Amino acid sequence: QHKRVAGQVGHRLIERRDHHRARVVDAAPVELAAHDLVDEPLFHRQALELARLLIELDMPRMAALQLTPLINHTYKHGPVPPGALSTALVYRGVAHLVTRQYQRGIADCRLALRMSPRNTLAMQNLAVAYLKLRKLGHATFWLQRVMTQRPHDAYLKALKRRIRRAVVVDAVRSKLRIKWNQGLGPRAKGQGQR
């Protein structure tokens, strides 16, 4: 159930960012450092929930700042609840994607997949990130992988249509560029007269 909630968060974060921005106007920034929670047994769950809420409230930079101490603490001090580190990496990756730091987001999602190879939220966000970067082969690859695990997901079907549309647009642009370079474009006639 936790993964499903995270999956819903992922597409709302990236695709409906403007919708959430309207709610952010009245939200006060919440500051919570890792050392404030480190002695409590629910530290990991609380930190992840806080980060998820910050991302939904369109405060992704703050979410990334909250998750970095959790991730660093986990690397230094070892065992954590199952999936907590991969979930933290995915959430931080989503925060980076929302702030258009695509390479950082991709790196975090890939690292999360190394730890948890069936993490559908990481795969989904990789597909979206590569679509934003116009690396449509990579976007298609990650979308196909996530769709094998969630074949009836409406959001993934919509993402598949967006990727197909982008592939067609890129193909048309490529053909127009070829014609342009062959001298069939409108400026080609005037270029030879200089």
mmCIF file of C-alpha atoms in Angstrom:
data_model
loop_
_atom_site.group_PDB
_atom_site.id
_atom_site.type_symbol
_atom_site.label_atom_id
_atom_site.label_comp_id
_atom_site.label_asym_id
_atom_site.label_seq_id
_atom_site.Cartn_x
_atom_site.Cartn_y
_atom_site.Cartn_z
ATOM 1 C CA GLN A 1 0.000 0.000 0.000
ATOM 2 C CA HIS A 2 2.894 2.377 0.720
ATOM 3 C CA LYS A 3 4.220 1.933 -2.834
ATOM 4 C CA ARG A 4 0.801 2.712 -4.286
ATOM 5 C CA VAL A 5 0.584 5.948 -2.326
ATOM 6 C CA ALA A 6 4.087 6.831 -3.508
ATOM 7 C CA GLY A 7 3.077 6.020 -7.087
ATOM 8 C CA GLN A 8 0.187 8.427 -6.867
ATOM 9 C CA VAL A 9 2.506 11.049 -5.455
ATOM 10 C CA GLY A 10 4.965 10.628 -8.313
ATOM 11 C CA HIS A 11 2.643 11.526 -11.151
ATOM 12 C CA ARG A 12 0.903 14.306 -9.246
ATOM 13 C CA LEU A 13 4.244 15.866 -8.462
ATOM 14 C CA ILE A 14 5.505 16.120 -11.964
ATOM 15 C CA GLU A 15 2.357 16.334 -14.021
ATOM 16 C CA ARG A 16 0.085 18.461 -11.856
ATOM 17 C CA ARG A 17 2.583 20.832 -10.343
ATOM 18 C CA ASP A 18 0.556 23.933 -11.214
ATOM 19 C CA HIS A 19 -2.515 22.504 -9.477
ATOM 20 C CA HIS A 20 -0.597 22.175 -6.204
ATOM 21 C CA ARG A 21 1.003 25.596 -6.504
ATOM 22 C CA ALA A 22 -2.356 27.225 -5.763
ATOM 23 C CA ARG A 23 -2.449 25.463 -2.386
ATOM 24 C CA VAL A 24 1.082 26.455 -1.479
ATOM 25 C CA VAL A 25 0.351 30.174 -1.131
ATOM 26 C CA ASP A 26 -0.881 29.808 2.451
ATOM 27 C CA ALA A 27 1.565 27.082 3.511
ATOM 28 C CA ALA A 28 4.256 28.041 5.998
ATOM 29 C CA PRO A 29 7.651 26.385 5.535
ATOM 30 C CA VAL A 30 8.275 23.518 7.910
ATOM 31 C CA GLU A 31 11.831 23.017 9.078
ATOM 32 C CA LEU A 32 12.840 19.758 10.658
ATOM 33 C CA ALA A 33 16.438 18.603 10.879
ATOM 34 C CA ALA A 34 17.494 14.955 10.968
ATOM 35 C CA HIS A 35 19.058 15.365 14.419
ATOM 36 C CA ASP A 36 15.627 16.354 15.792
ATOM 37 C CA LEU A 37 14.226 12.927 14.960
ATOM 38 C CA VAL A 38 17.231 10.623 15.088
ATOM 39 C CA ASP A 39 16.463 9.264 18.580
ATOM 40 C CA GLU A 40 12.840 8.450 17.810
ATOM 41 C CA PRO A 41 11.930 4.977 16.524
ATOM 42 C CA LEU A 42 9.705 6.437 13.801
ATOM 43 C CA PHE A 43 12.455 8.656 12.371
ATOM 44 C CA HIS A 44 12.503 7.111 8.908
ATOM 45 C CA ARG A 45 8.755 7.022 8.431
ATOM 46 C CA GLN A 46 8.347 10.578 9.700
ATOM 47 C CA ALA A 47 11.133 11.918 7.512
ATOM 48 C CA LEU A 48 9.705 10.214 4.430
ATOM 49 C CA GLU A 49 6.192 11.435 5.146
ATOM 50 C CA LEU A 50 7.458 14.979 5.723
ATOM 51 C CA ALA A 51 9.378 14.902 2.431
ATOM 52 C CA ARG A 52 6.351 13.574 0.551
ATOM 53 C CA LEU A 53 4.168 16.341 1.958
ATOM 54 C CA LEU A 54 6.744 19.019 1.165
ATOM 55 C CA ILE A 55 6.895 17.833 -2.436
ATOM 56 C CA GLU A 56 3.112 17.847 -2.715
ATOM 57 C CA LEU A 57 3.057 21.381 -1.308
ATOM 58 C CA ASP A 58 5.454 22.419 -4.076
ATOM 59 C CA MET A 59 8.448 22.766 -1.782
ATOM 60 C CA PRO A 60 10.762 20.251 -3.482
ATOM 61 C CA ARG A 61 14.024 21.948 -2.531
ATOM 62 C CA MET A 62 13.115 21.755 1.135
ATOM 63 C CA ALA A 63 12.119 18.108 0.682
ATOM 64 C CA ALA A 64 15.521 17.315 -0.852
ATOM 65 C CA LEU A 65 17.218 19.090 2.054
ATOM 66 C CA GLN A 66 15.194 17.001 4.522
ATOM 67 C CA LEU A 67 15.977 13.732 2.755
ATOM 68 C CA THR A 68 19.726 14.208 2.357
ATOM 69 C CA PRO A 69 20.486 13.790 6.109
ATOM 70 C CA LEU A 70 18.304 10.666 6.200
ATOM 71 C CA ILE A 71 20.125 9.189 3.221
ATOM 72 C CA ASN A 72 23.554 10.100 4.606
ATOM 73 C CA HIS A 73 22.634 8.763 8.075
ATOM 74 C CA THR A 74 21.509 5.487 6.513
ATOM 75 C CA TYR A 75 24.744 5.057 4.590
ATOM 76 C CA LYS A 76 26.841 5.736 7.699
ATOM 77 C CA HIS A 77 24.874 3.850 10.352
ATOM 78 C CA GLY A 78 23.573 0.851 8.513
ATOM 79 C CA PRO A 79 20.246 -0.939 8.843
ATOM 80 C CA VAL A 80 16.994 0.863 8.204
ATOM 81 C CA PRO A 81 13.411 -0.293 7.778
ATOM 82 C CA PRO A 82 12.998 -2.274 4.534
ATOM 83 C CA GLY A 83 12.704 -0.015 1.530
ATOM 84 C CA ALA A 84 13.265 3.200 3.499
ATOM 85 C CA LEU A 85 16.493 4.109 1.732
ATOM 86 C CA SER A 86 15.176 3.370 -1.753
ATOM 87 C CA THR A 87 11.990 5.310 -0.976
ATOM 88 C CA ALA A 88 14.038 8.243 0.322
ATOM 89 C CA LEU A 89 16.137 8.188 -2.851
ATOM 90 C CA VAL A 90 13.027 8.124 -5.046
ATOM 91 C CA TYR A 91 11.443 11.015 -3.154
ATOM 92 C CA ARG A 92 14.653 13.035 -3.404
ATOM 93 C CA GLY A 93 14.826 12.121 -7.090
ATOM 94 C CA VAL A 94 11.278 13.375 -7.585
ATOM 95 C CA ALA A 95 12.160 16.589 -5.757
ATOM 96 C CA HIS A 96 15.064 17.071 -8.179
ATOM 97 C CA LEU A 97 12.852 16.336 -11.184
ATOM 98 C CA VAL A 98 10.275 18.894 -10.071
ATOM 99 C CA THR A 99 13.042 21.513 -9.823
ATOM 100 C CA ARG A 100 14.243 20.509 -13.309
ATOM 101 C CA GLN A 101 17.489 18.998 -12.032
ATOM 102 C CA TYR A 102 16.909 15.994 -14.255
ATOM 103 C CA GLN A 103 20.373 14.426 -14.029
ATOM 104 C CA ARG A 104 20.303 14.431 -10.223
ATOM 105 C CA GLY A 105 16.777 13.008 -10.229
ATOM 106 C CA ILE A 106 17.768 10.288 -12.667
ATOM 107 C CA ALA A 107 20.806 9.398 -10.557
ATOM 108 C CA ASP A 108 18.700 9.060 -7.386
ATOM 109 C CA CYS A 109 16.024 6.968 -9.118
ATOM 110 C CA ARG A 110 18.655 4.669 -10.641
ATOM 111 C CA LEU A 111 20.315 4.212 -7.265
ATOM 112 C CA ALA A 112 16.910 3.393 -5.747
ATOM 113 C CA LEU A 113 16.414 0.769 -8.446
ATOM 114 C CA ARG A 114 19.757 -0.829 -7.605
ATOM 115 C CA MET A 115 18.525 -1.269 -4.040
ATOM 116 C CA SER A 116 14.972 -2.199 -4.910
ATOM 117 C CA PRO A 117 14.770 -3.466 -8.526
ATOM 118 C CA ARG A 118 10.965 -3.625 -8.579
ATOM 119 C CA ASN A 119 10.417 -0.026 -7.426
ATOM 120 C CA THR A 120 7.740 1.105 -9.874
ATOM 121 C CA LEU A 121 7.771 4.718 -8.734
ATOM 122 C CA ALA A 122 11.473 4.981 -9.610
ATOM 123 C CA MET A 123 10.841 3.465 -13.048
ATOM 124 C CA GLN A 124 7.879 5.746 -13.659
ATOM 125 C CA ASN A 125 9.858 8.847 -12.748
ATOM 126 C CA LEU A 126 12.765 7.740 -14.921
ATOM 127 C CA ALA A 127 10.349 7.516 -17.859
ATOM 128 C CA VAL A 128 9.060 11.024 -17.147
ATOM 129 C CA ALA A 129 12.578 12.441 -16.692
ATOM 130 C CA TYR A 130 13.798 10.986 -19.963
ATOM 131 C CA LEU A 131 10.676 12.268 -21.717
ATOM 132 C CA LYS A 132 11.440 15.762 -20.400
ATOM 133 C CA LEU A 133 15.026 15.402 -21.696
ATOM 134 C CA ARG A 134 13.685 14.153 -25.067
ATOM 135 C CA LYS A 135 15.574 10.864 -24.690
ATOM 136 C CA LEU A 136 12.607 8.939 -25.975
ATOM 137 C CA GLY A 137 14.327 5.550 -26.284
ATOM 138 C CA HIS A 138 15.172 5.606 -22.583
ATOM 139 C CA ALA A 139 11.695 6.894 -21.709
ATOM 140 C CA THR A 140 10.093 4.042 -23.657
ATOM 141 C CA PHE A 141 12.369 1.481 -22.005
ATOM 142 C CA TRP A 142 11.461 2.563 -18.457
ATOM 143 C CA LEU A 143 7.789 2.898 -19.300
ATOM 144 C CA GLN A 144 7.713 -0.660 -20.665
ATOM 145 C CA ARG A 145 9.410 -1.954 -17.525
ATOM 146 C CA VAL A 146 6.951 -0.271 -15.187
ATOM 147 C CA MET A 147 3.955 -1.282 -17.316
ATOM 148 C CA THR A 148 4.871 -4.959 -16.936
ATOM 149 C CA GLN A 149 4.173 -4.531 -13.222
ATOM 150 C CA ARG A 150 1.229 -2.104 -13.473
ATOM 151 C CA PRO A 151 -0.382 -2.767 -16.871
ATOM 152 C CA HIS A 152 -3.750 -1.188 -16.101
ATOM 153 C CA ASP A 153 -2.516 2.045 -14.519
ATOM 154 C CA ALA A 154 -4.337 4.970 -16.177
ATOM 155 C CA TYR A 155 -1.485 7.391 -15.582
ATOM 156 C CA LEU A 156 0.999 5.069 -17.280
ATOM 157 C CA LYS A 157 -1.314 4.708 -20.268
ATOM 158 C CA ALA A 158 -1.474 8.500 -20.567
ATOM 159 C CA LEU A 159 2.319 8.682 -20.271
ATOM 160 C CA LYS A 160 2.607 6.096 -23.044
ATOM 161 C CA ARG A 161 0.467 8.318 -25.306
ATOM 162 C CA ARG A 162 2.661 11.327 -24.485
ATOM 163 C CA ILE A 163 5.819 9.408 -25.361
ATOM 164 C CA ARG A 164 4.297 8.185 -28.641
ATOM 165 C CA ARG A 165 3.263 11.747 -29.488
ATOM 166 C CA ALA A 166 6.806 12.969 -28.741
ATOM 167 C CA VAL A 167 8.257 10.258 -30.993
ATOM 168 C CA VAL A 168 6.011 11.383 -33.869
ATOM 169 C CA VAL A 169 6.851 15.052 -33.297
ATOM 170 C CA ASP A 170 10.578 14.279 -33.279
ATOM 171 C CA ALA A 171 10.247 12.240 -36.487
ATOM 172 C CA VAL A 172 8.439 15.093 -38.246
ATOM 173 C CA ARG A 173 11.017 17.623 -37.019
ATOM 174 C CA SER A 174 13.804 15.375 -38.235
ATOM 175 C CA LYS A 175 12.268 15.100 -41.720
ATOM 176 C CA LEU A 176 11.776 18.858 -41.880
ATOM 177 C CA ARG A 177 15.401 19.403 -40.839
ATOM 178 C CA ILE A 178 16.589 17.054 -43.595
ATOM 179 C CA LYS A 179 14.541 18.923 -46.209
ATOM 180 C CA TRP A 180 15.814 22.223 -44.865
ATOM 181 C CA ASN A 181 19.425 21.058 -45.090
ATOM 182 C CA GLN A 182 18.890 19.820 -48.665
ATOM 183 C CA GLY A 183 17.993 23.335 -49.755
ATOM 184 C CA LEU A 184 14.233 22.921 -49.819
ATOM 185 C CA GLY A 185 13.600 25.372 -46.983
ATOM 186 C CA PRO A 186 12.434 28.985 -47.546
ATOM 187 C CA ARG A 187 15.805 30.547 -46.634
ATOM 188 C CA ALA A 188 17.770 28.268 -48.970
ATOM 189 C CA LYS A 189 16.947 30.455 -52.014
ATOM 190 C CA GLY A 190 18.374 33.618 -50.436
ATOM 191 C CA GLN A 191 21.498 31.987 -48.997
ATOM 192 C CA GLY A 192 23.204 31.427 -52.328
ATOM 193 C CA GLN A 193 22.897 35.097 -53.412
ATOM 194 C CA ARG A 194 25.166 36.609 -50.715
#
